[in-house]
Amino acid sequence: MPPRPSRRRVPPYGFLAAVKGNLGAIAVGLKYFLDPNRFTLHYPREYIRLKPGYRGFIVLNKAKCIMCESCARICPAAAMKMVRFQAPDPRRPGKMKLYKYPVINYQRCIFCGYCVDVCPTEALRHVPAHDVVYYNLEEMDLNLEQFQVEPKSPAEVEGGIPVRYVFDPERGLVKVPEKGQAGGG
Amino acid sequence: MSSPGELKLSGWEVGETRKLPGMDVKKIGKDLYEIFIGPQHPGSGHMRIIVRLDGDVMVEVDPDLGYVHRTMEKLAEGRSFIKVIPLVERMAILDACNITLPYVEAVEKLMDIEPPERAKYLRVLLCEINRIASHLYGMGIFGVFLGHSTMYMWPFGDREVFVELAERLTGARLTHSYPVPGGVRRDVPEGFTDDLRKAVRYMRKRLEEYRKIFLDNPVIRARLEGVGVIPRNLAIELGIVGPNLRASGVEYDVRMVEPYEAYGELDFEVPVFEEGDALARAWVRVEEIKQSLRILEQVADKLDKMPREGFMHDKFWAKAPKLYKDVYSREGRVKLMPLFANLKVPAGKAFARAEAGRGEIVYYVESEGKFTPYRVRVVSPSFRNAIVFKYIAPGHRLMDLPAIYGSIDYFPPEADR
Amino acid sequence: MAGVVDTIISWIFWPPLFQLVIAPGLVAALAIVIFILWFERKTAARVQMRVGPYNVSPRLGGALQLIADLIRYSFQEPIIPKTVDTAAFILAPLAMLVISVVPTAAIPVSPLPWTWPIPMEHSLLVALALTTLSPVFLVAAGWASNNKFSVIGSTREAFMVTAYELVFIISLLAVAAPVHSYNLVEIVEAQAGWRMFAILNPLAFLAAFIAILMSTSGFPFEIPESEHEVVAGPFTEYSGLLYGIDMGAAYIKRYVMSVLLTIAFLGGWKPLDPQPGAGLLAGYIAPLVVVLVKATIVMAVMSFFRAVYGRYRLDQAVDLAWRVILPMALAGYALGLIYGYLGVI
Amino acid sequence: MSLDAVRSRAEEALRGVYTGVEEGKGFVAFRVPAERVVEAAEALKSAGFDHVKSVTAVDRPKEGVIEVTYHVSSYSDPELARGIVGITVSLPRDNPRMPSLSRIWVSAEFQEREVFEFFGVVFEGHPDLRPILLIPPLAEKHPLRKDFIVKEEQVYKGGITKLEQPP
């Protein structure tokens, strides 16, 4: 059945409805006063164990990189760029070869994940961390070595409790502490 | 010590400036009081509203937009087609899929491709999740503008449920960049449709409580009833969009008049209210959330029945290497072919529209057959709604301005683009 | 030695001083206001799916947050803009604070004459008269700020005065009628057992309750300093300690009015019945604590309304006051007259 | 009524006024000379096209024109709502002036202001023609014209580093 309009009117309101409205509002307020439904994450003490598909920070596996530049070309924020090196070619001794690897500038990265999705060899991947902190802006511009190191969530490093949220038809989201080893994801 | 008493009032002409200690004072009119609400004001958002008051009644309201303008139309001219998607979705990150979808559709029209069936349903799925999240956001802002702090926190808290759903689907909480020309970027993860049904059940229950604490609350009724009335003919004349239009009794919803994606096959209603006041606009949003929940349930059923294939047009996916298919079957992640980085779109002009959370968004995309679009024109719903300030707000009391502002669900970043 | 201690105790508990400065005056007011602010934030948080203040003292549920806020306000630089009327700008909040506390001098907390700060004969009238003074300084604060939002805010307060003042006075007079006295002690003594005026005369009680909400800009009448229209109303230009005093004064006013409401409608110290000859503890401290607990509960209910209501429009609030609340207060007064005529009490 | 019907309704209304038809994907645009645009707009409005969806300007420096297109559609007529009709006006690039249509379609008012600041098109008879999104010094540069160039960063970073052995 295709979409169709349905004309309605706002329910009318009189004095009795106003009294009922007051009481209803106070009753709902009291209900939650007595039985609060909180989603709050106590962040540094707890942190969310991110799901595998989460578009978090990006790490390069250099061994898989085929220097195709696709990631740098598709990056909408010009955060990922290619650095170029000229070095001897191991296959053809005496010849020089141009090596190109991507590096990332987290000042600009918008975590759209295009680079990871476009990489034809899965050399780039997301790590389940989204709360990495840098002390200054220069540090956010990673070089090739730093780009291969997997960043860790500071809450995880400082021993926070990993939690995950599960859906519940009564309470929306319920926070469940997650047992298990660190890392994962 | 200085005192305002130094100001001499006699013989002061309109437009004349006089000195006060620390400030210049200009007379703008007889018995007029001009206040600048915003951009640094708790009730203005990223915009300024210049209000002239006669007593407590607004006589002239001038919305001053552009405080978060980013010239997206210009930036889009300099980048390749796919890079425009993350760019334009930044005008309303909480409504990301709805905002980018018409752009993607326009590009698809130019390329003469259509996404496969499952991709259409996946797009609808995220669009409706976004629509609910966007309406909840709007209601939260609306609540706090009326001083109702619980109605601020509740929708924001419940929005988390839908943001979480979107995160599981796309991997990002807000800027999903989900639709791409030809299809979508992810398939639903394991157990997603069950979570979706749970969220729908929860939201239905919560909407009842919203009604009790907010819509049926006598204070809120008093603040909204008969305030900011936009009669049907004026709504048409001003060209406002979305729930505000439907609250004025106009039966217009792009999902209905020109069904895009899978909307033509889904069973839902488009709620239309007659009154045209702020209360009707609040009710339209609540009813629309209910219809969106209905759509989500239908989409969940449909996705469960459908085989897990067809999320990307064959033009891009037919020659995909084995690794791509492995990643898809393992993670549900649709890898983009490297040709996406340099997508060449045939020359032509396309116009596409979609019903975003705040109303109709239209894109005009012109291509010259190069890697970058020649012109991208986007008119966002909030920009078309901004005219309400100028034509509807005068005549109301100053305290009605937040009620009108909140009820039209105006979102400055979206209007400024 | 014992004599010295006795002397010091008698100085501290000298009613005119103790009543005004310690309890139910300034010190108790500050303590209860701090508790109420914490309670208000926690209540709102509970209803609103949040946790509320927490990090300052996780074990106490963030109870020290308000102390931390107080310290912050005290050490923050008070910025006095060039364009304000400096003397009025500084004096208005201070005067508001002092004037808010003054009515406690006329409110008895025990039936024993040696605990009364001033001879009680028309104490209800005195207390009522003193509560009506502070809006003047609120308006002055807004006017002295020389800020458009402040001026709008204080104008709103001036409008609100017309709405609540009459209601508050008439509804409190409704308890004087049946007792045939303006003496608060006699009013309390008339409310033995469950014959509280709140139950006997709910109309007047409700009217007084709403008038307190209006006068201290509690929800749903938080109109003068409604944040989303006029930033902070009369207090827009204030900062640091002066801002803290501004905010505190409104709550202290609410506290003082709640104490008055407790005495007039909720039976004051009533489960207790101090006899002549009772000592300091039984005759003064214990009834005082009962009054303060009742007043705190009244304030807690008012705080809870923050989580349930939005705010009315100014004209709607005034309209409501004149069209619904004032007739309600008058009906309550008539009921009081009937009680008085029939001699029910 | 199909999309063709929407088109024919518009064609009927604009008969004798338009000089050419341009097919786009998802819309159809009628070329109208700048002098007759008010007439065309009035005809469309009385045919039921009651609001402007987009005032789109495109700068074409090669042809030396700025094209302004009003994309209009209907709210009141559900049949007309299915299609989108444009009226396109070509204006000389060095002095783009055209009559304002915001008297006919109030919904065009803010969008004409936007086109005014981004392209420098002067809409004569507009009730309130000032920049809306940009600050005045920037609006004078008309940023959406093609000669306002925005440079984006390139794919490579720095030069080429010489290394003794492969990285």
JSON list of C-alpha atoms in Angstrom, two decimals, chain D residues 44-165:
[
{"chain": "D", "resi": 44, "resn": "LEU", "atom": "CA", "xyz": [3.19, 29.77, -14.05]},
{"chain": "D", "resi": 45, "resn": "LYS", "atom": "CA", "xyz": [1.79, 30.96, -10.76]},
{"chain": "D", "resi": 46, "resn": "SER", "atom": "CA", "xyz": [-1.72, 31.16, -12.14]},
{"chain": "D", "resi": 47, "resn": "ALA", "atom": "CA", "xyz": [-1.23, 27.69, -13.62]},
{"chain": "D", "resi": 48, "resn": "GLY", "atom": "CA", "xyz": [-0.75, 26.38, -10.07]},
{"chain": "D", "resi": 49, "resn": "PHE", "atom": "CA", "xyz": [3.01, 26.43, -9.58]},
{"chain": "D", "resi": 50, "resn": "ASP", "atom": "CA", "xyz": [2.84, 28.17, -6.24]},
{"chain": "D", "resi": 51, "resn": "HIS", "atom": "CA", "xyz": [6.30, 28.08, -4.73]},
{"chain": "D", "resi": 52, "resn": "VAL", "atom": "CA", "xyz": [9.96, 28.22, -5.64]},
{"chain": "D", "resi": 53, "resn": "LYS", "atom": "CA", "xyz": [12.09, 25.28, -4.62]},
{"chain": "D", "resi": 54, "resn": "SER", "atom": "CA", "xyz": [15.41, 26.66, -5.66]},
{"chain": "D", "resi": 55, "resn": "VAL", "atom": "CA", "xyz": [16.79, 29.76, -7.30]},
{"chain": "D", "resi": 56, "resn": "THR", "atom": "CA", "xyz": [19.77, 28.25, -9.02]},
{"chain": "D", "resi": 57, "resn": "ALA", "atom": "CA", "xyz": [22.37, 30.36, -10.71]},
{"chain": "D", "resi": 58, "resn": "VAL", "atom": "CA", "xyz": [25.14, 28.90, -12.83]},
{"chain": "D", "resi": 59, "resn": "ASP", "atom": "CA", "xyz": [28.10, 30.92, -13.98]},
{"chain": "D", "resi": 60, "resn": "ARG", "atom": "CA", "xyz": [29.19, 30.13, -17.54]},
{"chain": "D", "resi": 61, "resn": "PRO", "atom": "CA", "xyz": [32.25, 32.25, -18.23]},
{"chain": "D", "resi": 62, "resn": "LYS", "atom": "CA", "xyz": [32.81, 30.63, -21.64]},
{"chain": "D", "resi": 63, "resn": "GLU", "atom": "CA", "xyz": [29.51, 31.95, -22.92]},
{"chain": "D", "resi": 64, "resn": "GLY", "atom": "CA", "xyz": [29.80, 35.06, -20.80]},
{"chain": "D", "resi": 65, "resn": "VAL", "atom": "CA", "xyz": [26.46, 34.55, -19.11]},
{"chain": "D", "resi": 66, "resn": "ILE", "atom": "CA", "xyz": [25.03, 33.78, -15.74]},
{"chain": "D", "resi": 67, "resn": "GLU", "atom": "CA", "xyz": [22.02, 31.55, -15.97]},
{"chain": "D", "resi": 68, "resn": "VAL", "atom": "CA", "xyz": [19.40, 31.91, -13.28]},
{"chain": "D", "resi": 69, "resn": "THR", "atom": "CA", "xyz": [16.87, 29.13, -13.03]},
{"chain": "D", "resi": 70, "resn": "TYR", "atom": "CA", "xyz": [13.80, 29.22, -10.82]},
{"chain": "D", "resi": 71, "resn": "HIS", "atom": "CA", "xyz": [12.81, 25.66, -10.03]},
{"chain": "D", "resi": 72, "resn": "VAL", "atom": "CA", "xyz": [9.16, 25.81, -9.16]},
{"chain": "D", "resi": 73, "resn": "SER", "atom": "CA", "xyz": [6.55, 23.29, -8.19]},
{"chain": "D", "resi": 74, "resn": "SER", "atom": "CA", "xyz": [3.23, 23.11, -6.45]},
{"chain": "D", "resi": 75, "resn": "TYR", "atom": "CA", "xyz": [2.00, 22.39, -2.96]},
{"chain": "D", "resi": 76, "resn": "SER", "atom": "CA", "xyz": [-1.67, 22.96, -3.53]},
{"chain": "D", "resi": 77, "resn": "ASP", "atom": "CA", "xyz": [-2.06, 20.75, -6.59]},
{"chain": "D", "resi": 78, "resn": "PRO", "atom": "CA", "xyz": [-0.92, 17.19, -5.82]},
{"chain": "D", "resi": 79, "resn": "GLU", "atom": "CA", "xyz": [-0.67, 16.40, -9.52]},
{"chain": "D", "resi": 80, "resn": "LEU", "atom": "CA", "xyz": [1.64, 19.26, -10.31]},
{"chain": "D", "resi": 81, "resn": "ALA", "atom": "CA", "xyz": [3.69, 18.42, -7.21]},
{"chain": "D", "resi": 82, "resn": "ARG", "atom": "CA", "xyz": [5.05, 15.37, -9.02]},
{"chain": "D", "resi": 83, "resn": "GLY", "atom": "CA", "xyz": [7.09, 17.40, -11.44]},
{"chain": "D", "resi": 84, "resn": "ILE", "atom": "CA", "xyz": [9.52, 20.27, -11.27]},
{"chain": "D", "resi": 85, "resn": "VAL", "atom": "CA", "xyz": [9.55, 23.04, -13.82]},
{"chain": "D", "resi": 86, "resn": "GLY", "atom": "CA", "xyz": [12.27, 25.59, -14.28]},
{"chain": "D", "resi": 87, "resn": "ILE", "atom": "CA", "xyz": [12.35, 28.96, -15.96]},
{"chain": "D", "resi": 88, "resn": "THR", "atom": "CA", "xyz": [15.83, 29.90, -17.02]},
{"chain": "D", "resi": 89, "resn": "VAL", "atom": "CA", "xyz": [17.06, 33.39, -17.70]},
{"chain": "D", "resi": 90, "resn": "SER", "atom": "CA", "xyz": [20.44, 34.15, -19.26]},
{"chain": "D", "resi": 91, "resn": "LEU", "atom": "CA", "xyz": [22.02, 37.34, -18.02]},
{"chain": "D", "resi": 92, "resn": "PRO", "atom": "CA", "xyz": [25.18, 39.04, -19.24]},
{"chain": "D", "resi": 93, "resn": "ARG", "atom": "CA", "xyz": [28.01, 38.25, -16.91]},
{"chain": "D", "resi": 94, "resn": "ASP", "atom": "CA", "xyz": [29.36, 41.79, -16.59]},
{"chain": "D", "resi": 95, "resn": "ASN", "atom": "CA", "xyz": [26.08, 43.39, -15.60]},
{"chain": "D", "resi": 96, "resn": "PRO", "atom": "CA", "xyz": [23.57, 40.77, -14.50]},
{"chain": "D", "resi": 97, "resn": "ARG", "atom": "CA", "xyz": [20.26, 42.42, -13.73]},
{"chain": "D", "resi": 98, "resn": "MET", "atom": "CA", "xyz": [16.82, 40.97, -13.81]},
{"chain": "D", "resi": 99, "resn": "PRO", "atom": "CA", "xyz": [13.44, 41.78, -12.27]},
{"chain": "D", "resi": 100, "resn": "SER", "atom": "CA", "xyz": [12.84, 40.18, -8.93]},
{"chain": "D", "resi": 101, "resn": "LEU", "atom": "CA", "xyz": [10.24, 37.45, -8.77]},
{"chain": "D", "resi": 102, "resn": "SER", "atom": "CA", "xyz": [9.86, 37.59, -5.01]},
{"chain": "D", "resi": 103, "resn": "ARG", "atom": "CA", "xyz": [6.78, 39.75, -5.42]},
{"chain": "D", "resi": 104, "resn": "ILE", "atom": "CA", "xyz": [5.14, 36.84, -7.19]},
{"chain": "D", "resi": 105, "resn": "TRP", "atom": "CA", "xyz": [6.71, 34.02, -5.20]},
{"chain": "D", "resi": 106, "resn": "VAL", "atom": "CA", "xyz": [7.52, 35.18, -1.65]},
{"chain": "D", "resi": 107, "resn": "SER", "atom": "CA", "xyz": [9.38, 31.91, -1.21]},
{"chain": "D", "resi": 108, "resn": "ALA", "atom": "CA", "xyz": [12.07, 33.21, -3.57]},
{"chain": "D", "resi": 109, "resn": "GLU", "atom": "CA", "xyz": [12.92, 36.17, -1.37]},
{"chain": "D", "resi": 110, "resn": "PHE", "atom": "CA", "xyz": [15.78, 34.72, 0.68]},
{"chain": "D", "resi": 111, "resn": "GLN", "atom": "CA", "xyz": [17.10, 32.70, -2.22]},
{"chain": "D", "resi": 112, "resn": "GLU", "atom": "CA", "xyz": [17.31, 35.77, -4.43]},
{"chain": "D", "resi": 113, "resn": "ARG", "atom": "CA", "xyz": [19.32, 37.44, -1.72]},
{"chain": "D", "resi": 114, "resn": "GLU", "atom": "CA", "xyz": [21.61, 34.43, -1.76]},
{"chain": "D", "resi": 115, "resn": "VAL", "atom": "CA", "xyz": [22.07, 34.57, -5.53]},
{"chain": "D", "resi": 116, "resn": "PHE", "atom": "CA", "xyz": [22.67, 38.30, -5.25]},
{"chain": "D", "resi": 117, "resn": "GLU", "atom": "CA", "xyz": [25.59, 37.87, -2.90]},
{"chain": "D", "resi": 118, "resn": "PHE", "atom": "CA", "xyz": [27.10, 34.79, -4.50]},
{"chain": "D", "resi": 119, "resn": "PHE", "atom": "CA", "xyz": [26.83, 35.86, -8.14]},
{"chain": "D", "resi": 120, "resn": "GLY", "atom": "CA", "xyz": [26.20, 39.56, -8.06]},
{"chain": "D", "resi": 121, "resn": "VAL", "atom": "CA", "xyz": [22.87, 39.25, -9.84]},
{"chain": "D", "resi": 122, "resn": "VAL", "atom": "CA", "xyz": [20.83, 42.34, -9.05]},
{"chain": "D", "resi": 123, "resn": "PHE", "atom": "CA", "xyz": [17.13, 41.63, -8.67]},
{"chain": "D", "resi": 124, "resn": "GLU", "atom": "CA", "xyz": [15.31, 44.83, -9.44]},
{"chain": "D", "resi": 125, "resn": "GLY", "atom": "CA", "xyz": [12.32, 45.47, -7.27]},
{"chain": "D", "resi": 126, "resn": "HIS", "atom": "CA", "xyz": [13.39, 43.08, -4.53]},
{"chain": "D", "resi": 127, "resn": "PRO", "atom": "CA", "xyz": [12.02, 44.34, -1.21]},
{"chain": "D", "resi": 128, "resn": "ASP", "atom": "CA", "xyz": [15.19, 43.83, 0.78]},
{"chain": "D", "resi": 129, "resn": "LEU", "atom": "CA", "xyz": [18.24, 43.07, -1.34]},
{"chain": "D", "resi": 130, "resn": "ARG", "atom": "CA", "xyz": [21.20, 42.63, 0.99]},
{"chain": "D", "resi": 131, "resn": "PRO", "atom": "CA", "xyz": [23.64, 39.81, 1.62]},
{"chain": "D", "resi": 132, "resn": "ILE", "atom": "CA", "xyz": [22.13, 37.07, 3.71]},
{"chain": "D", "resi": 133, "resn": "LEU", "atom": "CA", "xyz": [24.83, 34.50, 4.40]},
{"chain": "D", "resi": 134, "resn": "LEU", "atom": "CA", "xyz": [28.12, 36.28, 3.79]},
{"chain": "D", "resi": 135, "resn": "ILE", "atom": "CA", "xyz": [29.69, 39.32, 5.37]},
{"chain": "D", "resi": 136, "resn": "PRO", "atom": "CA", "xyz": [29.63, 42.33, 3.02]},
{"chain": "D", "resi": 137, "resn": "PRO", "atom": "CA", "xyz": [33.36, 42.35, 2.05]},
{"chain": "D", "resi": 138, "resn": "LEU", "atom": "CA", "xyz": [33.17, 38.70, 1.03]},
{"chain": "D", "resi": 139, "resn": "ALA", "atom": "CA", "xyz": [29.83, 39.14, -0.70]},
{"chain": "D", "resi": 140, "resn": "GLU", "atom": "CA", "xyz": [31.41, 41.76, -2.98]},
{"chain": "D", "resi": 141, "resn": "LYS", "atom": "CA", "xyz": [33.71, 39.07, -4.39]},
{"chain": "D", "resi": 142, "resn": "HIS", "atom": "CA", "xyz": [30.76, 36.88, -5.45]},
{"chain": "D", "resi": 143, "resn": "PRO", "atom": "CA", "xyz": [32.37, 33.60, -4.44]},
{"chain": "D", "resi": 144, "resn": "LEU", "atom": "CA", "xyz": [30.32, 31.24, -6.57]},
{"chain": "D", "resi": 145, "resn": "ARG", "atom": "CA", "xyz": [31.48, 32.80, -9.82]},
{"chain": "D", "resi": 146, "resn": "LYS", "atom": "CA", "xyz": [33.98, 30.62, -11.58]},
{"chain": "D", "resi": 147, "resn": "ASP", "atom": "CA", "xyz": [36.75, 33.18, -11.38]},
{"chain": "D", "resi": 148, "resn": "PHE", "atom": "CA", "xyz": [36.78, 32.92, -7.59]},
{"chain": "D", "resi": 149, "resn": "ILE", "atom": "CA", "xyz": [39.15, 30.01, -7.22]},
{"chain": "D", "resi": 150, "resn": "VAL", "atom": "CA", "xyz": [39.43, 27.79, -4.16]},
{"chain": "D", "resi": 151, "resn": "LYS", "atom": "CA", "xyz": [42.58, 25.71, -4.04]},
{"chain": "D", "resi": 152, "resn": "GLU", "atom": "CA", "xyz": [42.49, 22.33, -2.39]},
{"chain": "D", "resi": 153, "resn": "GLU", "atom": "CA", "xyz": [45.44, 20.33, -1.13]},
{"chain": "D", "resi": 154, "resn": "GLN", "atom": "CA", "xyz": [46.99, 17.70, -3.30]},
{"chain": "D", "resi": 155, "resn": "VAL", "atom": "CA", "xyz": [47.47, 14.00, -2.87]},
{"chain": "D", "resi": 156, "resn": "TYR", "atom": "CA", "xyz": [51.22, 14.04, -2.18]},
{"chain": "D", "resi": 157, "resn": "LYS", "atom": "CA", "xyz": [52.95, 15.29, 0.87]},
{"chain": "D", "resi": 158, "resn": "GLY", "atom": "CA", "xyz": [56.29, 17.03, 0.60]},
{"chain": "D", "resi": 159, "resn": "GLY", "atom": "CA", "xyz": [58.95, 16.05, -1.92]},
{"chain": "D", "resi": 160, "resn": "ILE", "atom": "CA", "xyz": [60.72, 12.75, -2.44]},
{"chain": "D", "resi": 161, "resn": "THR", "atom": "CA", "xyz": [62.99, 11.49, 0.34]},
{"chain": "D", "resi": 162, "resn": "LYS", "atom": "CA", "xyz": [66.10, 9.57, -0.67]},
{"chain": "D", "resi": 163, "resn": "LEU", "atom": "CA", "xyz": [66.73, 6.47, 1.43]},
{"chain": "D", "resi": 164, "resn": "GLU", "atom": "CA", "xyz": [69.60, 3.97, 1.57]},
{"chain": "D", "resi": 165, "resn": "GLN", "atom": "CA", "xyz": [67.25, 1.03, 1.79]}
]
